[in-house]
Amino acid sequence: MFVLDRHGHPLDPCHPARARRLLASGRAVVVRHTPFVIRLRDRAAADSVVQGVEAGIDPGSQHTGIAVFRAGEGIRTGLYGIRLDHRGGKIRDKLAARAAYRRGRRSRNLRYRAPRFLNRAKPKGWLAPSLRHRVDTTLSWVARLSRWAPVTAVHVEWVAFDTHTLSAGKPLEGVEYQQGTLAGYEAREYLLTKWGRRCAYCGASGVPLNIDHIRPRSRGGSDRISNLALVCVPCNQAKSAAPVEVFLAGRPGILAKVLARAKAPLRDAAALNATRWVLWRALEATGLPVATASGGRTKWNRSRTGMPKSHTLDALHVGDLKEVRGWPGRVLIVAAGGRGTHCRTRTDRFGFPRLRMPRIKQIHGFATGDLVRAVVPAGKHAGTHTGRVAVRSSGSHTVQTSSGPVKTSWKHLRLLQRADGYTYNARGEVDVTARSGLDGRPAPVSCPG
Ligand SMILES: [Zn+2]
């Protein structure tokens, strides 16, 4: 739990049980419900020993993992895990829809409109809005965490796949993953993602996969990453040194797919490559020390600690480390959901107005997106529910809970937190105890005061 001093400056995070005791004794007050932040009333950061924490970021195109951990001499203790769900895909869809409306309007015979084209220039460093959103939300969460915890350094995964160094003929940077212990990790991980973790020729999944030269080396095929595919052992042996055109002669559909995919870069990797510089520069601009490391190193670190893959565990394993001693048992899923719409009319499928939405956002003190607690006295949904509310002008609001929507009067609701553009859910970390040699319980966390 995040802890602030009496002036609102961050102290080291503490264990939830400790926070409960502080609140019960009246020494602390609640600042924020999710993520939970308390403020101590009787302590100032200047009079306390603040160890500081570090943050690891595993940027992804759909989800970004963020881990807050204590670090000392290469030993990390995970304190807090956040999986940030981006809405880049939704932004792209909305912009595509807008472009289609505009295009339609232009060709419709409505009124004369002088043609406008070739009169726009994009500023240097411009990013598509769906990509810009990924950078902005990640930065916004780093800024928030720095307000709630004494973040002293940020470790960011440079990029999942360094596609430039993967393609042959380019000078590789840093010998450690050419000849060292990381050799092969980058390429293998890239191929696993590229071929969807299944055999490229027969589609088998959950079987051991070999790396196959699409154009065999005996026929002059190169070791370039675009000539490599992942295939199951039977397919690999059956193909042997035959050219792929001969091996897949009876299956032209699959042949075309394999050849097309071999050349295509990863869409998500391309999106990340476009944003990595922008994210890195923006993190540097925050003034925090920023360390970068490759995704291959993260995977290598994870293979040493024996932990499964998850966005938050990846974030905990970014960069140089010797050991991981503990991690939080629960992860906060933060989904960027937007802040509603300006549009006050809903249309039917012909584009005619179907219903008009109210011009005010708050109804009986609640706005759509607020986090509320509902205490329903009677009926089918009798009980206490916590979740995001959707308001109606009638005052009969709907609370979204993990077990479905609960509709109730505004009189039964209590506001926990105003809408901030995100929806929050907590979830258990992937089952780490089963596969890990370490003990999977969260490490005990010390606390100020
Ligand atoms: Zn196969």
mmCIF file of N, CA and C in Angstrom, residues 32-36 332 365-374 385-391 398-401 413-426:
data_model
loop_
_atom_site.group_PDB
_atom_site.id
_atom_site.type_symbol
_atom_site.label_atom_id
_atom_site.label_comp_id
_atom_site.label_asym_id
_atom_site.label_seq_id
_atom_site.Cartn_x
_atom_site.Cartn_y
_atom_site.Cartn_z
ATOM 1 N N ARG A 32 -6.829 7.719 -1.333
ATOM 2 C CA ARG A 32 -7.314 7.196 -2.595
ATOM 3 C C ARG A 32 -7.715 5.757 -2.409
ATOM 4 N N HIS A 33 -8.765 5.354 -3.092
ATOM 5 C CA HIS A 33 -9.270 3.992 -2.906
ATOM 6 C C HIS A 33 -8.498 2.982 -3.761
ATOM 7 N N THR A 34 -8.354 3.268 -5.074
ATOM 8 C CA THR A 34 -7.653 2.352 -5.992
ATOM 9 C C THR A 34 -6.733 3.148 -6.884
ATOM 10 N N PRO A 35 -5.445 2.861 -6.917
ATOM 11 C CA PRO A 35 -4.663 2.088 -5.959
ATOM 12 C C PRO A 35 -4.760 2.710 -4.565
ATOM 13 N N PHE A 36 -4.662 1.877 -3.559
ATOM 14 C CA PHE A 36 -4.895 2.339 -2.192
ATOM 15 C C PHE A 36 -3.729 3.190 -1.703
ATOM 16 N N LEU A 332 -2.969 -5.378 -10.078
ATOM 17 C CA LEU A 332 -4.045 -4.443 -10.391
ATOM 18 C C LEU A 332 -4.139 -4.312 -11.915
ATOM 19 N N GLY A 365 -25.275 13.381 -8.116
ATOM 20 C CA GLY A 365 -23.913 13.354 -7.567
ATOM 21 C C GLY A 365 -23.021 12.262 -8.114
ATOM 22 N N PHE A 366 -23.519 11.436 -9.047
ATOM 23 C CA PHE A 366 -22.696 10.371 -9.616
ATOM 24 C C PHE A 366 -22.546 10.580 -11.117
ATOM 25 N N ALA A 367 -21.366 10.275 -11.641
ATOM 26 C CA ALA A 367 -21.138 10.335 -13.086
ATOM 27 C C ALA A 367 -20.711 8.961 -13.549
ATOM 28 N N THR A 368 -20.990 8.662 -14.791
ATOM 29 C CA THR A 368 -20.589 7.356 -15.338
ATOM 30 C C THR A 368 -19.077 7.186 -15.208
ATOM 31 N N GLY A 369 -18.656 6.040 -14.686
ATOM 32 C CA GLY A 369 -17.230 5.776 -14.506
ATOM 33 C C GLY A 369 -16.775 5.909 -13.076
ATOM 34 N N ASP A 370 -17.584 6.537 -12.211
ATOM 35 C CA ASP A 370 -17.190 6.661 -10.803
ATOM 36 C C ASP A 370 -17.135 5.286 -10.152
ATOM 37 N N LEU A 371 -16.201 5.157 -9.219
ATOM 38 C CA LEU A 371 -16.114 3.911 -8.446
ATOM 39 C C LEU A 371 -17.021 4.073 -7.228
ATOM 40 N N VAL A 372 -17.984 3.158 -7.062
ATOM 41 C CA VAL A 372 -18.955 3.308 -5.978
ATOM 42 C C VAL A 372 -19.088 2.000 -5.208
ATOM 43 N N ARG A 373 -19.658 2.134 -3.997
ATOM 44 C CA ARG A 373 -20.052 0.942 -3.253
ATOM 45 C C ARG A 373 -21.552 1.005 -3.092
ATOM 46 N N ALA A 374 -22.234 -0.073 -3.483
ATOM 47 C CA ALA A 374 -23.685 -0.131 -3.374
ATOM 48 C C ALA A 374 -24.051 -1.076 -2.238
ATOM 49 N N HIS A 385 -21.959 -4.318 -3.067
ATOM 50 C CA HIS A 385 -21.253 -4.469 -4.339
ATOM 51 C C HIS A 385 -20.352 -3.269 -4.543
ATOM 52 N N THR A 386 -19.179 -3.500 -5.138
ATOM 53 C CA THR A 386 -18.261 -2.409 -5.454
ATOM 54 C C THR A 386 -17.966 -2.466 -6.942
ATOM 55 N N GLY A 387 -18.011 -1.330 -7.588
ATOM 56 C CA GLY A 387 -17.686 -1.325 -9.013
ATOM 57 C C GLY A 387 -17.918 0.040 -9.634
ATOM 58 N N ARG A 388 -17.790 0.035 -10.935
ATOM 59 C CA ARG A 388 -17.924 1.245 -11.732
ATOM 60 C C ARG A 388 -19.410 1.466 -11.993
ATOM 61 N N VAL A 389 -19.849 2.715 -11.920
ATOM 62 C CA VAL A 389 -21.278 2.992 -12.076
ATOM 63 C C VAL A 389 -21.547 3.575 -13.456
ATOM 64 N N ALA A 390 -22.722 3.232 -14.001
ATOM 65 C CA ALA A 390 -23.227 3.881 -15.214
ATOM 66 C C ALA A 390 -24.524 4.564 -14.831
ATOM 67 N N VAL A 391 -24.611 5.885 -15.039
ATOM 68 C CA VAL A 391 -25.762 6.636 -14.511
ATOM 69 C C VAL A 391 -26.870 6.734 -15.550
ATOM 70 N N THR A 398 -26.559 1.790 -12.646
ATOM 71 C CA THR A 398 -26.099 0.402 -12.765
ATOM 72 C C THR A 398 -24.652 0.308 -12.302
ATOM 73 N N VAL A 399 -24.384 -0.627 -11.403
ATOM 74 C CA VAL A 399 -23.017 -0.855 -10.926
ATOM 75 C C VAL A 399 -22.488 -2.105 -11.614
ATOM 76 N N GLN A 400 -21.329 -1.961 -12.293
ATOM 77 C CA GLN A 400 -20.710 -3.119 -12.951
ATOM 78 C C GLN A 400 -19.862 -3.859 -11.933
ATOM 79 N N THR A 401 -20.223 -5.087 -11.627
ATOM 80 C CA THR A 401 -19.424 -5.886 -10.706
ATOM 81 C C THR A 401 -18.837 -7.059 -11.472
ATOM 82 N N LEU A 413 -26.058 4.172 -3.065
ATOM 83 C CA LEU A 413 -24.662 4.224 -3.516
ATOM 84 C C LEU A 413 -23.836 5.166 -2.655
ATOM 85 N N ARG A 414 -22.564 4.813 -2.507
ATOM 86 C CA ARG A 414 -21.620 5.711 -1.841
ATOM 87 C C ARG A 414 -20.411 5.851 -2.760
ATOM 88 N N LEU A 415 -19.966 7.101 -2.937
ATOM 89 C CA LEU A 415 -18.850 7.367 -3.860
ATOM 90 C C LEU A 415 -17.528 6.963 -3.205
ATOM 91 N N LEU A 416 -16.729 6.157 -3.914
ATOM 92 C CA LEU A 416 -15.399 5.804 -3.405
ATOM 93 C C LEU A 416 -14.320 6.617 -4.104
ATOM 94 N N GLN A 417 -14.477 6.813 -5.407
ATOM 95 C CA GLN A 417 -13.457 7.532 -6.167
ATOM 96 C C GLN A 417 -14.075 8.049 -7.463
ATOM 97 N N ARG A 418 -13.719 9.280 -7.824
ATOM 98 C CA ARG A 418 -14.237 9.852 -9.063
ATOM 99 C C ARG A 418 -13.629 9.157 -10.284
ATOM 100 N N ALA A 419 -14.336 9.159 -11.385
ATOM 101 C CA ALA A 419 -13.833 8.554 -12.622
ATOM 102 C C ALA A 419 -12.552 9.262 -13.051
ATOM 103 N N ASP A 420 -11.535 8.481 -13.433
ATOM 104 C CA ASP A 420 -10.294 9.098 -13.898
ATOM 105 C C ASP A 420 -9.871 8.518 -15.247
ATOM 106 N N GLY A 421 -10.825 7.934 -15.977
ATOM 107 C CA GLY A 421 -10.501 7.434 -17.307
ATOM 108 C C GLY A 421 -10.025 5.986 -17.322
ATOM 109 N N TYR A 422 -9.905 5.367 -16.143
ATOM 110 C CA TYR A 422 -9.453 3.976 -16.078
ATOM 111 C C TYR A 422 -10.475 3.145 -15.312
ATOM 112 N N THR A 423 -10.565 1.862 -15.645
ATOM 113 C CA THR A 423 -11.323 0.944 -14.797
ATOM 114 C C THR A 423 -10.321 0.030 -14.105
ATOM 115 N N TYR A 424 -10.630 -0.307 -12.866
ATOM 116 C CA TYR A 424 -9.695 -1.074 -12.047
ATOM 117 C C TYR A 424 -10.276 -2.429 -11.684
ATOM 118 N N ASN A 425 -9.433 -3.448 -11.749
ATOM 119 C CA ASN A 425 -9.796 -4.782 -11.297
ATOM 120 C C ASN A 425 -8.555 -5.387 -10.668
ATOM 121 N N ALA A 426 -8.745 -6.195 -9.647
ATOM 122 C CA ALA A 426 -7.595 -6.896 -9.073
ATOM 123 C C ALA A 426 -7.672 -8.344 -9.505
#
